[in-house]
Tab-separated table of C-alpha atoms in Angstrom:
chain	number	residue	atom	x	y	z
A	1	UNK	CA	107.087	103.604	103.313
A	2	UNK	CA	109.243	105.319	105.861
A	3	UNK	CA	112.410	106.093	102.913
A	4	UNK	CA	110.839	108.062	99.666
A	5	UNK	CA	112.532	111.111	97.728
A	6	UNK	CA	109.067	112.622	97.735
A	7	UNK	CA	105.511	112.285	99.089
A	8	UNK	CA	102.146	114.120	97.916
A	9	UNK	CA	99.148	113.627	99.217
A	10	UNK	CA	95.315	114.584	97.935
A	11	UNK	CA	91.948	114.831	99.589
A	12	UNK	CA	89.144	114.592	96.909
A	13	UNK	CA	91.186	115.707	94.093
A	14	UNK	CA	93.253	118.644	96.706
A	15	UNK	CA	96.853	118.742	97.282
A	16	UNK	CA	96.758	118.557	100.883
A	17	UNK	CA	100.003	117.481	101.738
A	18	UNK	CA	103.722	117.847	99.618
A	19	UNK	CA	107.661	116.670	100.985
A	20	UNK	CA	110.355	116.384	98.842
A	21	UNK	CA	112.577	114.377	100.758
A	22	UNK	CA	115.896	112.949	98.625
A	23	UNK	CA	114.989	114.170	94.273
A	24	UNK	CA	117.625	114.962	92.204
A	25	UNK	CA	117.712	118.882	90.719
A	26	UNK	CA	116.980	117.800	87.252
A	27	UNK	CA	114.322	116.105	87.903
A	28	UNK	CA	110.530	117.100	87.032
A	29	UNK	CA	108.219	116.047	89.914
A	30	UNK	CA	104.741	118.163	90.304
A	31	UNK	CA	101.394	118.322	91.121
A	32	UNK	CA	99.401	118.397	87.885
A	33	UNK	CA	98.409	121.946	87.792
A	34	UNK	CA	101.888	123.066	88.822
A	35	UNK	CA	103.061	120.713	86.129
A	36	UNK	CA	100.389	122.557	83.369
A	37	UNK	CA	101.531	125.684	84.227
A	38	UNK	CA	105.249	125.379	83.970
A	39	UNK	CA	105.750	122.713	81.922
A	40	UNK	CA	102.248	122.557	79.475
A	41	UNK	CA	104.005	121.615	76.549
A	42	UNK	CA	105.646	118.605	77.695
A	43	UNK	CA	102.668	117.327	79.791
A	44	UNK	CA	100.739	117.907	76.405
A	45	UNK	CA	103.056	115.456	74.536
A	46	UNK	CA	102.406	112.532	76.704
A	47	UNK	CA	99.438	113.148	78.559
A	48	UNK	CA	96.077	110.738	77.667
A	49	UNK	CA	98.011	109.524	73.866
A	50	UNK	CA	97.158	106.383	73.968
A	51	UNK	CA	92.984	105.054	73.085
A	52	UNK	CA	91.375	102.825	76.212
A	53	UNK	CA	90.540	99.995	73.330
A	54	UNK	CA	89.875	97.556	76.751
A	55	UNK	CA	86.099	98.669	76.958
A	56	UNK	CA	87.087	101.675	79.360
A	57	UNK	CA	86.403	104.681	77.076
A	58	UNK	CA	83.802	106.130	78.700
A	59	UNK	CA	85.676	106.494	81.734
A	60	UNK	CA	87.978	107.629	80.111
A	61	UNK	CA	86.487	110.134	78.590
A	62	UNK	CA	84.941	111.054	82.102
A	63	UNK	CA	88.286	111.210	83.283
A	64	UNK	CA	90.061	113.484	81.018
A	65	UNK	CA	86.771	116.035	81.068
A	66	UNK	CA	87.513	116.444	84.992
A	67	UNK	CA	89.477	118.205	86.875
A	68	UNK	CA	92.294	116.223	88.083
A	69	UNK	CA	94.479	115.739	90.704
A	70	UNK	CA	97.884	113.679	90.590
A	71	UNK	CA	101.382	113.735	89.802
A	72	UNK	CA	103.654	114.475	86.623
A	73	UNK	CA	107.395	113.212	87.058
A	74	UNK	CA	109.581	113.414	84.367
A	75	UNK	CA	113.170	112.296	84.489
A	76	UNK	CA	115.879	113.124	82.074
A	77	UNK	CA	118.307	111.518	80.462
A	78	UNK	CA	120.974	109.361	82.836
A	79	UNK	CA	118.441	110.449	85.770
A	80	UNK	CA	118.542	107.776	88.315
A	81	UNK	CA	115.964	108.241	91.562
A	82	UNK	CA	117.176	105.422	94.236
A	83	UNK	CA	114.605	105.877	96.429
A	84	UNK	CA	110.219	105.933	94.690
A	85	UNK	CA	108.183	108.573	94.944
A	86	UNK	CA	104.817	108.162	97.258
A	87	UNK	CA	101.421	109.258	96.454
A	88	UNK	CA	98.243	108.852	98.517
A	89	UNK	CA	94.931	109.555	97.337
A	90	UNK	CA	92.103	109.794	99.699
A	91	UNK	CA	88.661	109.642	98.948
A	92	UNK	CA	85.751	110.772	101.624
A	93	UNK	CA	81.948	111.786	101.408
A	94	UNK	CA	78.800	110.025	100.140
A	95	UNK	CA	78.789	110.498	96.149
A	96	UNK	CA	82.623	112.051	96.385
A	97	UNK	CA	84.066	111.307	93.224
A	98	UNK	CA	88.057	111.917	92.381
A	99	UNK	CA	90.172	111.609	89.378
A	100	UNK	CA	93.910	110.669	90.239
A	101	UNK	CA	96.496	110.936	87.136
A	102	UNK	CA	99.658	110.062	87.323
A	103	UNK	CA	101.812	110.561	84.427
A	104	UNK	CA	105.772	109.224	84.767
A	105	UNK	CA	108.025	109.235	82.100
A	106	UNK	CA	111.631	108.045	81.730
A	107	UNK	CA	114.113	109.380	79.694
A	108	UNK	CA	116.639	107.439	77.652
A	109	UNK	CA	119.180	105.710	80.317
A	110	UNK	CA	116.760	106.720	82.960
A	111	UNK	CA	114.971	104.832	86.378
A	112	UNK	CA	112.093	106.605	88.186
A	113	UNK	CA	109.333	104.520	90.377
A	114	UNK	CA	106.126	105.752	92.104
A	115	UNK	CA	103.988	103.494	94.881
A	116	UNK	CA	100.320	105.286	94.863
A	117	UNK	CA	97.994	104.448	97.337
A	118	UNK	CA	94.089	104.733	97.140
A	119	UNK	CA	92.199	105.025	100.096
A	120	UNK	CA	89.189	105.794	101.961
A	121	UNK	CA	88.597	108.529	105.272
A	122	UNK	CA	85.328	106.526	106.330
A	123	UNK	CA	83.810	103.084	106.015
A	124	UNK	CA	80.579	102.402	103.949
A	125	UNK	CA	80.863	105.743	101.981
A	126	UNK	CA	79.509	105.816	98.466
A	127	UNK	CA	82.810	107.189	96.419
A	128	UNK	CA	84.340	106.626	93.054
A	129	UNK	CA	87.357	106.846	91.943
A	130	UNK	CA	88.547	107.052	88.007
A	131	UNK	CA	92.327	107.039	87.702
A	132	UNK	CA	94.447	107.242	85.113
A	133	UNK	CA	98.503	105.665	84.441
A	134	UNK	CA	100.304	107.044	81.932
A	135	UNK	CA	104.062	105.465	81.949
A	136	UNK	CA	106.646	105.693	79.238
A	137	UNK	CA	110.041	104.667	78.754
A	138	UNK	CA	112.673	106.293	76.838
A	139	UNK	CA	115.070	103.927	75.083
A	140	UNK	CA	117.356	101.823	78.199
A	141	UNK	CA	114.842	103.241	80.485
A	142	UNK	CA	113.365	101.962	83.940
A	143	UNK	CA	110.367	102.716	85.196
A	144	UNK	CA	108.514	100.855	88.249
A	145	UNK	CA	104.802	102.068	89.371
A	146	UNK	CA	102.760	100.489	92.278
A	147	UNK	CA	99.131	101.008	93.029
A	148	UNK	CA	97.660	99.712	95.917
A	149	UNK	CA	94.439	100.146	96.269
A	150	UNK	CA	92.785	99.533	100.072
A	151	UNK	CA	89.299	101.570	100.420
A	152	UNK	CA	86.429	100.876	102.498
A	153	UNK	CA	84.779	97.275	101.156
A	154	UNK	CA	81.350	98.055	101.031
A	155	UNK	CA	80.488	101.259	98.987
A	156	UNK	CA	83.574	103.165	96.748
A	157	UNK	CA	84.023	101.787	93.760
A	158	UNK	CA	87.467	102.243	91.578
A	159	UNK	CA	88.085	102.093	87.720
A	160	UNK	CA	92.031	102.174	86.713
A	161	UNK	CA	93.559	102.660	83.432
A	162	UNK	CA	96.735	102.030	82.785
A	163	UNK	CA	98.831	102.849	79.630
A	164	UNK	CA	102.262	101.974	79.139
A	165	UNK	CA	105.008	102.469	76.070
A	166	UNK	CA	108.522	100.964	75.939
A	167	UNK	CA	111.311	101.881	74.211
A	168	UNK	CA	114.447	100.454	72.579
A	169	UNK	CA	116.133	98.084	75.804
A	170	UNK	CA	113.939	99.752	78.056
A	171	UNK	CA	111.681	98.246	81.205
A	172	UNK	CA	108.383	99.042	82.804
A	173	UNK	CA	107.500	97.128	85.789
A	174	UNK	CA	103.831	97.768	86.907
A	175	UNK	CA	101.843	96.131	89.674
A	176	UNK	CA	98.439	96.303	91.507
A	177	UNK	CA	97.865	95.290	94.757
A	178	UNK	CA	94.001	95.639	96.099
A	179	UNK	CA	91.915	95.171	98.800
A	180	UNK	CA	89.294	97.033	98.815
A	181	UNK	CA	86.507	98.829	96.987
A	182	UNK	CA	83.132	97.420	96.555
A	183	UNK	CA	83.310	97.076	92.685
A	184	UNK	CA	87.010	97.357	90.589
A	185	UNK	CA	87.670	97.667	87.285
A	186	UNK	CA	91.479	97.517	86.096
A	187	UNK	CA	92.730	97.955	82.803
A	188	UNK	CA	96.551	97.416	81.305
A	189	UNK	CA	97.130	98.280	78.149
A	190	UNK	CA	101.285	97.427	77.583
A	191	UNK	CA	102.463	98.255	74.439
A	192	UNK	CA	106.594	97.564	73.127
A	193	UNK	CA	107.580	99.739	70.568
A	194	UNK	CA	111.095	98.653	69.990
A	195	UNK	CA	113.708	96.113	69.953
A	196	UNK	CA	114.477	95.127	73.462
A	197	UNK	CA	111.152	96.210	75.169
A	198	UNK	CA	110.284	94.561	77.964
A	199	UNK	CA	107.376	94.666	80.388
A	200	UNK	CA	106.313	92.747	83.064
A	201	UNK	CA	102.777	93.295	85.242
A	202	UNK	CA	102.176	91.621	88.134
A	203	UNK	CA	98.785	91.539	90.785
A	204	UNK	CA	97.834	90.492	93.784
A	205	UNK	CA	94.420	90.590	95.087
A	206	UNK	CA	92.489	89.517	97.856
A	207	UNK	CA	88.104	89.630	97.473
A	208	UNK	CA	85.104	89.035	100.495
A	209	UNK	CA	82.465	89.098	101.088
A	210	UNK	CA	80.506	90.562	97.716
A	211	UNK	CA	83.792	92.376	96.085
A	212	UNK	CA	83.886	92.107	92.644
A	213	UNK	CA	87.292	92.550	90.522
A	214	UNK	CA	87.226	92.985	86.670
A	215	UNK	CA	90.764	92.855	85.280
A	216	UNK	CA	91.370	93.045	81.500
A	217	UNK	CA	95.016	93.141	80.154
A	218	UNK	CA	96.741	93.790	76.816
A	219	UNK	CA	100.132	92.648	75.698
A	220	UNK	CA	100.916	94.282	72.263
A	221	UNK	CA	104.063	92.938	70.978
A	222	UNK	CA	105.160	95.548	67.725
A	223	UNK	CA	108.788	95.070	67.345
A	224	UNK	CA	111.236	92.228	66.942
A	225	UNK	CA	113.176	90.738	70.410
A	226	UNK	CA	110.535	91.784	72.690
A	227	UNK	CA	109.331	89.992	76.103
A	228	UNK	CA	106.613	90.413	78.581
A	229	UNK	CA	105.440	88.334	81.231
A	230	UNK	CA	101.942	88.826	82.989
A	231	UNK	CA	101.166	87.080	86.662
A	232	UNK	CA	97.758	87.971	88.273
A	233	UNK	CA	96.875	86.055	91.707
A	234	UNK	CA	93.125	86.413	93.312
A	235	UNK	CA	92.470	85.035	96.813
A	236	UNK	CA	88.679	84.836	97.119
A	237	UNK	CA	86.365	84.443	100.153
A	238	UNK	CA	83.098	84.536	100.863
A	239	UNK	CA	80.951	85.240	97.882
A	240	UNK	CA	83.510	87.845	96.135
A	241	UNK	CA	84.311	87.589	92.679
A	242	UNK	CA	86.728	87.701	89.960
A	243	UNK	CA	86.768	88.459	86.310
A	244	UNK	CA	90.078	88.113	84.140
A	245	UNK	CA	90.266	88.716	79.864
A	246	UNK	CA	93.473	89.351	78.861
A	247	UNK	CA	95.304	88.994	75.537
A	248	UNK	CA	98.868	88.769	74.001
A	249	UNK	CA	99.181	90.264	70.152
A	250	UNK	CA	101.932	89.726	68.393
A	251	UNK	CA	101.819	92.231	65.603
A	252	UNK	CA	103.174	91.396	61.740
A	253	UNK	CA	106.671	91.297	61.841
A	254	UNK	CA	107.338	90.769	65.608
A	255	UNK	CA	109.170	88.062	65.115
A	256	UNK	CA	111.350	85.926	68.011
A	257	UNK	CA	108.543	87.841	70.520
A	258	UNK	CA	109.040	86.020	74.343
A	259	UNK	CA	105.840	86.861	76.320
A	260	UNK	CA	103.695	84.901	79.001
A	261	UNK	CA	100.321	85.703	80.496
A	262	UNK	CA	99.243	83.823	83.898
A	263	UNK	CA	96.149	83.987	85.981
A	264	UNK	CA	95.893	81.966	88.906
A	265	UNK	CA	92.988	81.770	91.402
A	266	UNK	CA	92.332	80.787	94.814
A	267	UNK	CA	89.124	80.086	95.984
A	268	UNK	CA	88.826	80.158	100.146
A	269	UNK	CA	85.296	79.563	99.626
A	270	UNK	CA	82.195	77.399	98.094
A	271	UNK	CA	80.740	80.271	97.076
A	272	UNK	CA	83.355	82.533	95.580
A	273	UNK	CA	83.854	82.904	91.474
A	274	UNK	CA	86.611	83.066	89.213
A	275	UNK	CA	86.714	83.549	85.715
A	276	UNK	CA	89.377	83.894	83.424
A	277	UNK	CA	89.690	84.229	79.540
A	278	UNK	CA	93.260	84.401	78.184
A	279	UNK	CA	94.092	84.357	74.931
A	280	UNK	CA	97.082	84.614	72.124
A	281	UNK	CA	97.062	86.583	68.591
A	282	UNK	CA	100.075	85.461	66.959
A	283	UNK	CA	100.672	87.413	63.698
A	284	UNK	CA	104.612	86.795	63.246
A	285	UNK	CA	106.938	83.889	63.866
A	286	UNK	CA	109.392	82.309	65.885
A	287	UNK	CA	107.786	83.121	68.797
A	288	UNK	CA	107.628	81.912	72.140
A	289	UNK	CA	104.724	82.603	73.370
A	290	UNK	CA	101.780	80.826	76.374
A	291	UNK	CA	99.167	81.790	78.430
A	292	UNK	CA	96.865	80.184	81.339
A	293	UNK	CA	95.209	80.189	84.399
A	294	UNK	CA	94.545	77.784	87.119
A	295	UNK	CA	91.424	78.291	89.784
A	296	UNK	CA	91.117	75.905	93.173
A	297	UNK	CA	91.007	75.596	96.340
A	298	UNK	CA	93.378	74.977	98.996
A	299	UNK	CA	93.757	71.280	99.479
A	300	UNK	CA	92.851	69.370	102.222
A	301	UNK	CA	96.890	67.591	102.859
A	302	UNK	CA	97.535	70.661	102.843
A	303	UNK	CA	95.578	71.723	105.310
A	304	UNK	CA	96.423	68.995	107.573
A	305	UNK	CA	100.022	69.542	107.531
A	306	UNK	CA	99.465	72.917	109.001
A	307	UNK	CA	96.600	71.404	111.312
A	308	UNK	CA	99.177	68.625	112.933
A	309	UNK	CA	101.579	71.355	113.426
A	310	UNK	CA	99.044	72.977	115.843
A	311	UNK	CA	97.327	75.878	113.275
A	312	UNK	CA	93.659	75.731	113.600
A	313	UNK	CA	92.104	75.258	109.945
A	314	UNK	CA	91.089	78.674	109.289
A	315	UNK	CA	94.572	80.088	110.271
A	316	UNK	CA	95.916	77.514	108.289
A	317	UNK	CA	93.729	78.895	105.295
A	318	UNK	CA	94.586	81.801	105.526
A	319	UNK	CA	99.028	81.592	105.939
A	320	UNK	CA	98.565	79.679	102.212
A	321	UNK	CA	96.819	82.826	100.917
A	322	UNK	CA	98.952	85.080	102.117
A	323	UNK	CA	101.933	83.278	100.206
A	324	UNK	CA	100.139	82.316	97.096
A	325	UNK	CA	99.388	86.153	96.531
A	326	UNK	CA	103.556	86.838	98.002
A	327	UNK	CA	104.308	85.747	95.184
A	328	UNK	CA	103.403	88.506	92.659
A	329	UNK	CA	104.690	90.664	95.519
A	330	UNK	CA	108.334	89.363	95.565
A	331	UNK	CA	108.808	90.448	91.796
A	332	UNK	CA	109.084	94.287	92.407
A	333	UNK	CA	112.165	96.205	93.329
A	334	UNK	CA	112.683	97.526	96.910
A	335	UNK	CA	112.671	95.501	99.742
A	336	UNK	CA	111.110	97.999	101.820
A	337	UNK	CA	107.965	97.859	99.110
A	338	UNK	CA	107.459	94.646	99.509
A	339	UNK	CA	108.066	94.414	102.993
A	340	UNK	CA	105.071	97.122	103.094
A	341	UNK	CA	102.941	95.380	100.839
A	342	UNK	CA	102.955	92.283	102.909
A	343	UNK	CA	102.247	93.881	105.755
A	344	UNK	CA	99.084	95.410	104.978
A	345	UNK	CA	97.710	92.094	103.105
A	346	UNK	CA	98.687	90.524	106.256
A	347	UNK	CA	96.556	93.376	108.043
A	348	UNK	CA	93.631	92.835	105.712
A	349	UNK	CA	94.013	88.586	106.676
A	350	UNK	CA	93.550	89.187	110.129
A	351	UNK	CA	90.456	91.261	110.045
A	352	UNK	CA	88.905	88.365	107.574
A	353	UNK	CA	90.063	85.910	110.543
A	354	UNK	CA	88.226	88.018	113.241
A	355	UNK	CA	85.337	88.205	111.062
């Protein structure tokens, strides 16, 4: 992303690289043991508060035992950041294991967001990577995060926990993009707090070859006049596979909760697997809530259409994919994100066609 206010960069957990480009003076924007140092007490009070109830504890556990690497940003009341903050985490060496954190929080009246990228030096290398996301929003914050994740597809393997809390009127606006990693395991845990909260999560993920992606998403509605809205789209080839559980709660006394949870796959492939288990717990009323998820493959008229309009098959395969998954794309902010993000799924859809 060629405009940022700042960019870090880590090599197996080392600050290797640090530009602040365009941040405003009152803002708090560190490398986590800077951040410990000089600001310990307000790390303390939102670092790792919320419980990984999605079936991640023990890596979480692993993770906060470690010694990380990452990024605290803090912005202050009325603090406005036009341009995101960039963080890339690289990962290199057989048995090379790293623990990104990135910890962003909002104050009231706020807007902060953060693109991280995950990737590897090599191809084939045997790496893992446990990250952690803590975001909160102050009351009328903003807060937008992006993690896209493209390591080497045969070998690292990536777990991601992500925690979010929302304020009175505020917004969080969290995505995951990946495309590589031999094994992935991502975990959402959104909770609104107050009247107003809103959060919306979106994904887009393409799988070959043996890649296997195990998503698992929580929606925790605990005030009146909430809203959410989940959209998760998997492309699949080859013999990868998906796995989606994700659940909306409406807790006692949330009533006139708005909140919608999709999952839609694409299967490019006889042999590629999608699974998806969504599901509602309604404890309030007058709420709209619904959840689903769709798996298929591309038709054949479609197909053809392309086909008489001189695209070979595969090519023609492959243009659908690229839209179906634009589509979680085209809900962030920035048009210079998403212009980015497209690119390198693009990138990633022509080495599957020279395959």
């Amino acid at each position: 992303v060629e405009h940022f206010a700042a960019h870090f960069v880590f090599a197996n957990n080392r600050l290797v690289h640090s530009e602040i480009a365009d941040l405003p003076s009152d803002i708090v924007c560190l490398p986590f043991n800077e951040a410990l140092a000089q600001h310990g007490d307000l790390v303390k009070e939102y670092f790792m508060r919320e419980d990984s109830t999605l079936g991640g504890a023990k890596f979480a556990a692993l993770h906060g035992a470690a010694t990380l690497s990452g990024l605290f940003v803090h912005a202050p009341k009325n603090c406005v950041l036009e341009k995101p903050i960039v963080v890339h985490h690289f990962a290199g060496g057989d048995f090379q294991a790293v623990f990104p954190h990135t910890l962003l929080v909002s104050g009231d009246n706020a807007s902060v967001s953060v693109m991280e990228f995950f990737e590897s030096v090599t191809e084939g290398e045997q790496s893992l990577v446990v990250g952690m996301v803590d975001l909160v929003a102050g009351d009328s914050g903003h807060i937008q995060y992006v993690g896209f994740q493209d390591q080497s597809d045969n070998g690292p393997k990536h777990v991601q926990l992500n925690h979010s809390r929302v304020g009175r009127d505020a917004t969080i606006k969290s995505a995951f993009v990946n495309l590589g990693a031999s094994w992935i395991r991502n975990e959402s845990i959104n909770r609104m707090l107050e009247t107003g909260s809103d959060i919306q999560i979106y994904s887009a993920n393409l799988a070959n070859g043996t890649q296997e992606y195990d998503q698992r998403t929580l929606q925790s509605h605990e005030a009146q006049h909430t809203t959410s809205n989940l959209l998760f789209k998997n492309a699949l080839y080859d013999e990868a596979r998906t796995v989606f559980a994700g659940l909306i709660q409406v807790q006692p006394g949330s009533h006139h909760t708005d909140s919608y949870q999709t999952c839609r796959n694409l299967l490019g492939s006889d042999t590629a697997e999608a699974n998806a288990m969504p599901g509602l717990e309604i404890d309030a009323d007058q709420v709209k809530c619904s959840h689903g998820s769709t798996s298929g493959q591309i038709s054949d008229e479609e197909i053809f259409y392309l086909q008489a309009r001189g695209i070979p098959a595969e090519a023609a395969r492959q243009m659908i994919s690229l839209g179906f998954l634009n589509e979680s794309i085209a809900k962030l902010d920035g048009d210079e994100i998403k212009e980015h993000l497209n690119q390198r799924v693009e990138r990633k859809f022509l080495s599957l066609r020279k395959a």
